[in-house]
mmCIF file of N, CA and C in Angstrom:
data_model
loop_
_atom_site.group_PDB
_atom_site.id
_atom_site.type_symbol
_atom_site.label_atom_id
_atom_site.label_comp_id
_atom_site.label_asym_id
_atom_site.label_seq_id
_atom_site.Cartn_x
_atom_site.Cartn_y
_atom_site.Cartn_z
ATOM 1 N N UNK N 26 -4.447 0.890 17.511
ATOM 2 C CA UNK N 26 -3.560 1.380 16.484
ATOM 3 C C UNK N 26 -2.102 1.339 16.929
ATOM 4 N N UNK N 27 -1.854 1.479 18.224
ATOM 5 C CA UNK N 27 -0.475 1.461 18.696
ATOM 6 C C UNK N 27 0.158 0.087 18.544
ATOM 7 N N UNK N 28 -0.638 -0.977 18.622
ATOM 8 C CA UNK N 28 -0.105 -2.314 18.393
ATOM 9 C C UNK N 28 0.446 -2.445 16.990
ATOM 10 N N UNK N 29 -0.263 -1.875 16.021
ATOM 11 C CA UNK N 29 0.183 -1.959 14.639
ATOM 12 C C UNK N 29 1.504 -1.215 14.455
ATOM 13 N N UNK N 30 1.669 -0.080 15.115
ATOM 14 C CA UNK N 30 2.887 0.699 14.985
ATOM 15 C C UNK N 30 4.089 -0.050 15.549
ATOM 16 N N UNK N 31 3.874 -0.864 16.567
ATOM 17 C CA UNK N 31 4.974 -1.576 17.199
ATOM 18 C C UNK N 31 5.592 -2.623 16.276
ATOM 19 N N UNK N 32 4.790 -3.305 15.480
ATOM 20 C CA UNK N 32 5.342 -4.365 14.645
ATOM 21 C C UNK N 32 5.487 -3.968 13.185
ATOM 22 N N UNK N 33 4.972 -2.806 12.782
ATOM 23 C CA UNK N 33 5.035 -2.431 11.375
ATOM 24 C C UNK N 33 6.468 -2.134 10.927
ATOM 25 N N UNK N 34 7.211 -1.350 11.692
ATOM 26 C CA UNK N 34 8.567 -0.987 11.293
ATOM 27 C C UNK N 34 9.501 -2.195 11.233
ATOM 28 N N UNK N 35 9.519 -3.087 12.220
ATOM 29 C CA UNK N 35 10.369 -4.276 12.077
ATOM 30 C C UNK N 35 9.975 -5.147 10.881
ATOM 31 N N UNK N 36 8.676 -5.216 10.592
ATOM 32 C CA UNK N 36 8.249 -6.008 9.437
ATOM 33 C C UNK N 36 8.752 -5.403 8.133
ATOM 34 N N UNK N 37 8.697 -4.089 8.027
ATOM 35 C CA UNK N 37 9.193 -3.427 6.815
ATOM 36 C C UNK N 37 10.698 -3.614 6.683
ATOM 37 N N UNK N 38 11.427 -3.521 7.780
ATOM 38 C CA UNK N 38 12.877 -3.713 7.739
ATOM 39 C C UNK N 38 13.219 -5.128 7.286
ATOM 40 N N UNK N 39 12.501 -6.115 7.782
ATOM 41 C CA UNK N 39 12.756 -7.498 7.381
ATOM 42 C C UNK N 39 12.443 -7.694 5.902
ATOM 43 N N UNK N 40 11.332 -7.136 5.418
ATOM 44 C CA UNK N 40 10.987 -7.270 4.007
ATOM 45 C C UNK N 40 12.029 -6.635 3.105
ATOM 46 N N UNK N 41 12.467 -5.444 3.449
ATOM 47 C CA UNK N 41 13.429 -4.743 2.603
ATOM 48 C C UNK N 41 14.789 -5.418 2.644
ATOM 49 N N UNK N 42 15.218 -5.883 3.803
ATOM 50 C CA UNK N 42 16.546 -6.474 3.907
ATOM 51 C C UNK N 42 16.615 -7.877 3.304
ATOM 52 N N UNK N 43 15.497 -8.549 3.180
ATOM 53 C CA UNK N 43 15.525 -9.908 2.643
ATOM 54 C C UNK N 43 14.946 -9.994 1.242
ATOM 55 N N UNK N 44 14.889 -8.894 0.526
ATOM 56 C CA UNK N 44 14.276 -8.916 -0.802
ATOM 57 C C UNK N 44 15.063 -9.783 -1.774
ATOM 58 N N UNK N 45 16.392 -9.692 -1.761
ATOM 59 C CA UNK N 45 17.195 -10.482 -2.696
ATOM 60 C C UNK N 45 17.050 -11.973 -2.410
ATOM 61 N N UNK N 46 17.030 -12.342 -1.144
ATOM 62 C CA UNK N 46 16.876 -13.747 -0.787
ATOM 63 C C UNK N 46 15.475 -14.253 -1.098
ATOM 64 N N UNK N 47 14.478 -13.429 -0.852
ATOM 65 C CA UNK N 47 13.107 -13.856 -1.059
ATOM 66 C C UNK N 47 12.811 -14.111 -2.526
ATOM 67 N N UNK N 48 13.457 -13.374 -3.404
ATOM 68 C CA UNK N 48 13.204 -13.550 -4.822
ATOM 69 C C UNK N 48 14.215 -14.481 -5.474
ATOM 70 N N UNK N 49 15.003 -15.203 -4.684
ATOM 71 C CA UNK N 49 15.908 -16.229 -5.197
ATOM 72 C C UNK N 49 17.038 -15.680 -6.039
ATOM 73 N N UNK N 50 17.568 -14.535 -5.696
ATOM 74 C CA UNK N 50 18.621 -13.938 -6.494
ATOM 75 C C UNK N 50 19.977 -14.272 -5.905
ATOM 76 N N UNK N 51 20.921 -14.386 -6.781
ATOM 77 C CA UNK N 51 22.286 -14.646 -6.371
ATOM 78 C C UNK N 51 22.889 -13.374 -5.792
ATOM 79 N N UNK N 52 23.481 -13.478 -4.615
ATOM 80 C CA UNK N 52 24.014 -12.291 -3.941
ATOM 81 C C UNK N 52 25.132 -11.639 -4.749
ATOM 82 N N UNK N 53 25.961 -12.449 -5.434
ATOM 83 C CA UNK N 53 27.064 -11.899 -6.219
ATOM 84 C C UNK N 53 26.522 -11.117 -7.410
ATOM 85 N N UNK N 54 25.493 -11.673 -8.073
ATOM 86 C CA UNK N 54 24.911 -10.986 -9.228
ATOM 87 C C UNK N 54 24.220 -9.694 -8.806
ATOM 88 N N UNK N 55 23.577 -9.718 -7.668
ATOM 89 C CA UNK N 55 22.913 -8.516 -7.173
ATOM 90 C C UNK N 55 23.948 -7.454 -6.823
ATOM 91 N N UNK N 56 25.063 -7.874 -6.203
ATOM 92 C CA UNK N 56 26.106 -6.919 -5.838
ATOM 93 C C UNK N 56 26.766 -6.333 -7.078
ATOM 94 N N UNK N 57 26.874 -7.136 -8.147
ATOM 95 C CA UNK N 57 27.528 -6.654 -9.364
ATOM 96 C C UNK N 57 26.661 -5.651 -10.114
ATOM 97 N N UNK N 58 25.376 -5.922 -10.223
ATOM 98 C CA UNK N 58 24.515 -5.038 -11.015
ATOM 99 C C UNK N 58 23.658 -4.134 -10.163
ATOM 100 N N UNK N 59 23.072 -4.663 -9.113
ATOM 101 C CA UNK N 59 22.186 -3.886 -8.261
ATOM 102 C C UNK N 59 20.805 -3.669 -8.864
ATOM 103 N N UNK N 60 20.597 -4.082 -10.102
ATOM 104 C CA UNK N 60 19.333 -3.804 -10.793
ATOM 105 C C UNK N 60 18.216 -4.686 -10.263
ATOM 106 N N UNK N 61 18.472 -5.974 -10.129
ATOM 107 C CA UNK N 61 17.408 -6.885 -9.723
ATOM 108 C C UNK N 61 16.980 -6.628 -8.284
ATOM 109 N N UNK N 62 17.893 -6.163 -7.456
ATOM 110 C CA UNK N 62 17.530 -5.854 -6.082
ATOM 111 C C UNK N 62 16.522 -4.709 -6.047
ATOM 112 N N UNK N 63 16.779 -3.665 -6.839
ATOM 113 C CA UNK N 63 15.829 -2.545 -6.889
ATOM 114 C C UNK N 63 14.513 -2.975 -7.511
ATOM 115 N N UNK N 64 14.560 -3.861 -8.505
ATOM 116 C CA UNK N 64 13.328 -4.329 -9.128
ATOM 117 C C UNK N 64 12.477 -5.100 -8.128
ATOM 118 N N UNK N 65 13.101 -5.915 -7.296
ATOM 119 C CA UNK N 65 12.322 -6.657 -6.305
ATOM 120 C C UNK N 65 11.769 -5.728 -5.233
ATOM 121 N N UNK N 66 12.525 -4.678 -4.872
ATOM 122 C CA UNK N 66 12.009 -3.716 -3.910
ATOM 123 C C UNK N 66 10.829 -2.944 -4.488
ATOM 124 N N UNK N 67 10.865 -2.677 -5.784
ATOM 125 C CA UNK N 67 9.744 -1.988 -6.419
ATOM 126 C C UNK N 67 8.501 -2.874 -6.433
ATOM 127 N N UNK N 68 8.703 -4.176 -6.586
ATOM 128 C CA UNK N 68 7.573 -5.093 -6.502
ATOM 129 C C UNK N 68 6.956 -5.095 -5.108
ATOM 130 N N UNK N 69 7.794 -5.042 -4.098
ATOM 131 C CA UNK N 69 7.292 -4.947 -2.727
ATOM 132 C C UNK N 69 6.575 -3.619 -2.529
ATOM 133 N N UNK N 70 7.101 -2.555 -3.143
ATOM 134 C CA UNK N 70 6.452 -1.246 -3.066
ATOM 135 C C UNK N 70 5.069 -1.258 -3.680
ATOM 136 N N UNK N 71 4.910 -1.970 -4.787
ATOM 137 C CA UNK N 71 3.589 -2.079 -5.416
ATOM 138 C C UNK N 71 2.618 -2.797 -4.490
ATOM 139 N N UNK N 72 3.091 -3.828 -3.825
ATOM 140 C CA UNK N 72 2.228 -4.529 -2.873
ATOM 141 C C UNK N 72 1.850 -3.666 -1.685
ATOM 142 N N UNK N 73 2.800 -2.885 -1.185
ATOM 143 C CA UNK N 73 2.505 -2.002 -0.063
ATOM 144 C C UNK N 73 1.534 -0.896 -0.460
ATOM 145 N N UNK N 74 1.638 -0.413 -1.709
ATOM 146 C CA UNK N 74 0.691 0.599 -2.176
ATOM 147 C C UNK N 74 -0.723 0.029 -2.222
ATOM 148 N N UNK N 75 -0.841 -1.209 -2.636
ATOM 149 C CA UNK N 75 -2.149 -1.851 -2.683
ATOM 150 C C UNK N 75 -2.714 -2.077 -1.282
ATOM 151 N N UNK N 76 -1.863 -2.498 -0.369
ATOM 152 C CA UNK N 76 -2.310 -2.698 1.009
ATOM 153 C C UNK N 76 -2.748 -1.377 1.628
ATOM 154 N N UNK N 77 -1.978 -0.316 1.372
ATOM 155 C CA UNK N 77 -2.327 0.997 1.890
ATOM 156 C C UNK N 77 -3.667 1.488 1.373
ATOM 157 N N UNK N 78 -3.937 1.240 0.096
ATOM 158 C CA UNK N 78 -5.229 1.639 -0.469
ATOM 159 C C UNK N 78 -6.368 0.858 0.178
ATOM 160 N N UNK N 79 -6.161 -0.409 0.418
ATOM 161 C CA UNK N 79 -7.196 -1.203 1.074
ATOM 162 C C UNK N 79 -7.499 -0.710 2.476
ATOM 163 N N UNK N 80 -6.448 -0.358 3.201
ATOM 164 C CA UNK N 80 -6.654 0.176 4.555
ATOM 165 C C UNK N 80 -7.372 1.513 4.498
ATOM 166 N N UNK N 81 -6.959 2.371 3.557
ATOM 167 C CA UNK N 81 -7.588 3.692 3.438
ATOM 168 C C UNK N 81 -9.053 3.615 3.071
ATOM 169 N N UNK N 82 -9.388 2.774 2.122
ATOM 170 C CA UNK N 82 -10.790 2.635 1.722
ATOM 171 C C UNK N 82 -11.605 1.994 2.833
ATOM 172 N N UNK N 83 -11.001 1.060 3.554
ATOM 173 C CA UNK N 83 -11.701 0.448 4.682
ATOM 174 C C UNK N 83 -12.012 1.454 5.781
ATOM 175 N N UNK N 84 -11.058 2.334 6.066
ATOM 176 C CA UNK N 84 -11.297 3.365 7.081
ATOM 177 C C UNK N 84 -12.362 4.364 6.614
ATOM 178 N N UNK N 85 -12.334 4.712 5.327
ATOM 179 C CA UNK N 85 -13.342 5.637 4.800
ATOM 180 C C UNK N 85 -14.736 5.011 4.870
ATOM 181 N N UNK N 86 -14.839 3.745 4.498
ATOM 182 C CA UNK N 86 -16.136 3.070 4.552
ATOM 183 C C UNK N 86 -16.612 2.932 6.001
ATOM 184 N N UNK N 87 -15.690 2.665 6.904
ATOM 185 C CA UNK N 87 -16.044 2.562 8.318
ATOM 186 C C UNK N 87 -16.625 3.879 8.823
ATOM 187 N N UNK N 88 -15.959 4.981 8.526
ATOM 188 C CA UNK N 88 -16.451 6.286 8.952
ATOM 189 C C UNK N 88 -17.787 6.633 8.312
ATOM 190 N N UNK N 89 -17.946 6.277 7.050
ATOM 191 C CA UNK N 89 -19.209 6.564 6.361
ATOM 192 C C UNK N 89 -20.354 5.752 6.965
ATOM 193 N N UNK N 90 -20.113 4.515 7.275
ATOM 194 C CA UNK N 90 -21.167 3.693 7.870
ATOM 195 C C UNK N 90 -21.573 4.217 9.251
ATOM 196 N N UNK N 91 -20.592 4.634 10.032
ATOM 197 C CA UNK N 91 -20.918 5.208 11.335
ATOM 198 C C UNK N 91 -21.703 6.506 11.181
ATOM 199 N N UNK N 92 -21.295 7.327 10.214
ATOM 200 C CA UNK N 92 -22.010 8.583 9.983
ATOM 201 C C UNK N 92 -23.428 8.362 9.509
ATOM 202 N N UNK N 93 -23.621 7.373 8.632
ATOM 203 C CA UNK N 93 -24.980 7.073 8.147
ATOM 204 C C UNK N 93 -25.844 6.486 9.249
ATOM 205 N N UNK N 94 -25.233 5.740 10.165
ATOM 206 C CA UNK N 94 -26.007 5.162 11.263
ATOM 207 C C UNK N 94 -26.458 6.249 12.241
ATOM 208 N N UNK N 95 -25.614 7.241 12.425
ATOM 209 C CA UNK N 95 -25.960 8.312 13.365
ATOM 210 C C UNK N 95 -26.902 9.349 12.761
ATOM 211 N N UNK N 96 -26.757 9.608 11.462
ATOM 212 C CA UNK N 96 -27.594 10.610 10.799
ATOM 213 C C UNK N 96 -28.129 10.044 9.481
ATOM 214 N N UNK N 97 -29.163 9.235 9.536
ATOM 215 C CA UNK N 97 -29.673 8.613 8.311
ATOM 216 C C UNK N 97 -30.196 9.624 7.290
ATOM 217 N N UNK N 98 -30.588 10.803 7.741
ATOM 218 C CA UNK N 98 -31.106 11.794 6.803
ATOM 219 C C UNK N 98 -30.000 12.367 5.906
ATOM 220 N N UNK N 99 -28.745 12.258 6.315
ATOM 221 C CA UNK N 99 -27.617 12.747 5.519
ATOM 222 C C UNK N 99 -26.873 11.622 4.800
ATOM 223 N N UNK N 100 -27.484 10.468 4.669
ATOM 224 C CA UNK N 100 -26.773 9.313 4.116
ATOM 225 C C UNK N 100 -26.361 9.518 2.661
ATOM 226 N N UNK N 101 -27.162 10.219 1.870
ATOM 227 C CA UNK N 101 -26.794 10.433 0.466
ATOM 228 C C UNK N 101 -25.540 11.300 0.358
ATOM 229 N N UNK N 102 -25.460 12.336 1.162
ATOM 230 C CA UNK N 102 -24.289 13.219 1.148
ATOM 231 C C UNK N 102 -23.047 12.486 1.638
ATOM 232 N N UNK N 103 -23.210 11.709 2.697
ATOM 233 C CA UNK N 103 -22.081 10.960 3.255
ATOM 234 C C UNK N 103 -21.597 9.918 2.260
ATOM 235 N N UNK N 104 -22.522 9.236 1.603
ATOM 236 C CA UNK N 104 -22.149 8.206 0.639
ATOM 237 C C UNK N 104 -21.416 8.814 -0.553
ATOM 238 N N UNK N 105 -21.863 9.954 -1.023
ATOM 239 C CA UNK N 105 -21.192 10.613 -2.143
ATOM 240 C C UNK N 105 -19.777 11.020 -1.762
ATOM 241 N N UNK N 106 -19.619 11.600 -0.584
ATOM 242 C CA UNK N 106 -18.291 12.006 -0.124
ATOM 243 C C UNK N 106 -17.374 10.801 0.043
ATOM 244 N N UNK N 107 -17.919 9.692 0.547
ATOM 245 C CA UNK N 107 -17.101 8.495 0.719
ATOM 246 C C UNK N 107 -16.649 7.936 -0.625
ATOM 247 N N UNK N 108 -17.537 7.915 -1.612
ATOM 248 C CA UNK N 108 -17.167 7.382 -2.919
ATOM 249 C C UNK N 108 -16.109 8.249 -3.594
ATOM 250 N N UNK N 109 -16.213 9.567 -3.440
ATOM 251 C CA UNK N 109 -15.185 10.446 -4.002
ATOM 252 C C UNK N 109 -13.848 10.207 -3.318
ATOM 253 N N UNK N 110 -13.853 10.092 -1.999
ATOM 254 C CA UNK N 110 -12.613 9.828 -1.264
ATOM 255 C C UNK N 110 -12.025 8.470 -1.640
ATOM 256 N N UNK N 111 -12.871 7.455 -1.795
ATOM 257 C CA UNK N 111 -12.388 6.129 -2.183
ATOM 258 C C UNK N 111 -11.768 6.164 -3.577
ATOM 259 N N UNK N 112 -12.370 6.931 -4.484
ATOM 260 C CA UNK N 112 -11.815 7.042 -5.836
ATOM 261 C C UNK N 112 -10.452 7.730 -5.811
ATOM 262 N N UNK N 113 -10.302 8.754 -4.977
ATOM 263 C CA UNK N 113 -9.006 9.433 -4.876
ATOM 264 C C UNK N 113 -7.939 8.522 -4.279
ATOM 265 N N UNK N 114 -8.309 7.769 -3.254
ATOM 266 C CA UNK N 114 -7.350 6.835 -2.649
ATOM 267 C C UNK N 114 -6.954 5.764 -3.666
ATOM 268 N N UNK N 115 -7.919 5.267 -4.400
ATOM 269 C CA UNK N 115 -7.643 4.236 -5.405
ATOM 270 C C UNK N 115 -6.763 4.782 -6.520
ATOM 271 N N UNK N 116 -6.990 6.025 -6.904
ATOM 272 C CA UNK N 116 -6.165 6.640 -7.942
ATOM 273 C C UNK N 116 -4.716 6.793 -7.521
ATOM 274 N N UNK N 117 -4.491 7.212 -6.291
ATOM 275 C CA UNK N 117 -3.124 7.345 -5.788
ATOM 276 C C UNK N 117 -2.450 5.973 -5.710
ATOM 277 N N UNK N 118 -3.176 4.967 -5.246
ATOM 278 C CA UNK N 118 -2.607 3.620 -5.154
ATOM 279 C C UNK N 118 -2.293 3.067 -6.534
ATOM 280 N N UNK N 119 -3.173 3.292 -7.487
ATOM 281 C CA UNK N 119 -2.925 2.821 -8.847
ATOM 282 C C UNK N 119 -1.699 3.503 -9.438
ATOM 283 N N UNK N 120 -1.541 4.795 -9.170
ATOM 284 C CA UNK N 120 -0.358 5.514 -9.631
ATOM 285 C C UNK N 120 0.905 4.897 -9.033
ATOM 286 N N UNK N 121 0.882 4.596 -7.740
ATOM 287 C CA UNK N 121 2.035 3.978 -7.090
ATOM 288 C C UNK N 121 2.359 2.609 -7.658
ATOM 289 N N UNK N 122 1.341 1.807 -7.918
ATOM 290 C CA UNK N 122 1.558 0.474 -8.483
ATOM 291 C C UNK N 122 2.135 0.574 -9.891
ATOM 292 N N UNK N 123 1.609 1.487 -10.701
ATOM 293 C CA UNK N 123 2.107 1.638 -12.071
ATOM 294 C C UNK N 123 3.559 2.090 -12.068
ATOM 295 N N UNK N 124 3.905 3.050 -11.219
ATOM 296 C CA UNK N 124 5.289 3.509 -11.142
ATOM 297 C C UNK N 124 6.214 2.378 -10.714
ATOM 298 N N UNK N 125 5.802 1.600 -9.728
ATOM 299 C CA UNK N 125 6.624 0.468 -9.278
ATOM 300 C C UNK N 125 6.767 -0.591 -10.360
ATOM 301 N N UNK N 126 5.688 -0.884 -11.066
ATOM 302 C CA UNK N 126 5.753 -1.902 -12.109
ATOM 303 C C UNK N 126 6.574 -1.437 -13.308
ATOM 304 N N UNK N 127 6.548 -0.147 -13.624
ATOM 305 C CA UNK N 127 7.407 0.378 -14.673
ATOM 306 C C UNK N 127 8.868 0.192 -14.277
ATOM 307 N N UNK N 128 9.175 0.469 -13.027
ATOM 308 C CA UNK N 128 10.540 0.255 -12.548
ATOM 309 C C UNK N 128 10.958 -1.198 -12.600
ATOM 310 N N UNK N 129 10.040 -2.095 -12.279
ATOM 311 C CA UNK N 129 10.349 -3.530 -12.336
ATOM 312 C C UNK N 129 10.619 -3.945 -13.779
ATOM 313 N N UNK N 130 9.795 -3.485 -14.703
ATOM 314 C CA UNK N 130 9.976 -3.872 -16.105
ATOM 315 C C UNK N 130 11.258 -3.282 -16.698
ATOM 316 N N UNK N 131 11.639 -2.090 -16.297
ATOM 317 C CA UNK N 131 12.871 -1.505 -16.802
ATOM 318 C C UNK N 131 14.092 -2.158 -16.176
ATOM 319 N N UNK N 132 13.953 -2.638 -14.952
ATOM 320 C CA UNK N 132 15.091 -3.277 -14.290
ATOM 321 C C UNK N 132 15.303 -4.723 -14.710
ATOM 322 N N UNK N 133 14.279 -5.349 -15.275
ATOM 323 C CA UNK N 133 14.384 -6.775 -15.622
ATOM 324 C C UNK N 133 15.154 -6.992 -16.910
#
C-alpha cells in the first residue's frame, strides 16, 4: 500500500494541472472564463469517484472471500454484509459522479 501512496499524489497533481491541455482547450479562453477548466476537472472527479468505488468494492469482496474461507459456516452472514457495504459504496460513488456530471453540463 505504501507504493501506491508514493505515486498517487504526483499523479493527481499532474492530472489536475494538465486538465486544460488534456481536453484541448485554449489557454486564453480558459483564463477569460474559467468555466471549461472547472468542467474538465469535474469530469476527472467523476472518473476518480468511479475508480474509488471499484477499489472499495474490490477490498470488500477480498475481505468477504477471506472471511468465508476461514469460517464457511458464517458465509451467508458475511455475504449479506458484503453486499450491503458494496451497495453503500456504489451509492456514494454514483452520487459523486452525478454531482460532477451536473457541474460539467452546467459549465458547458
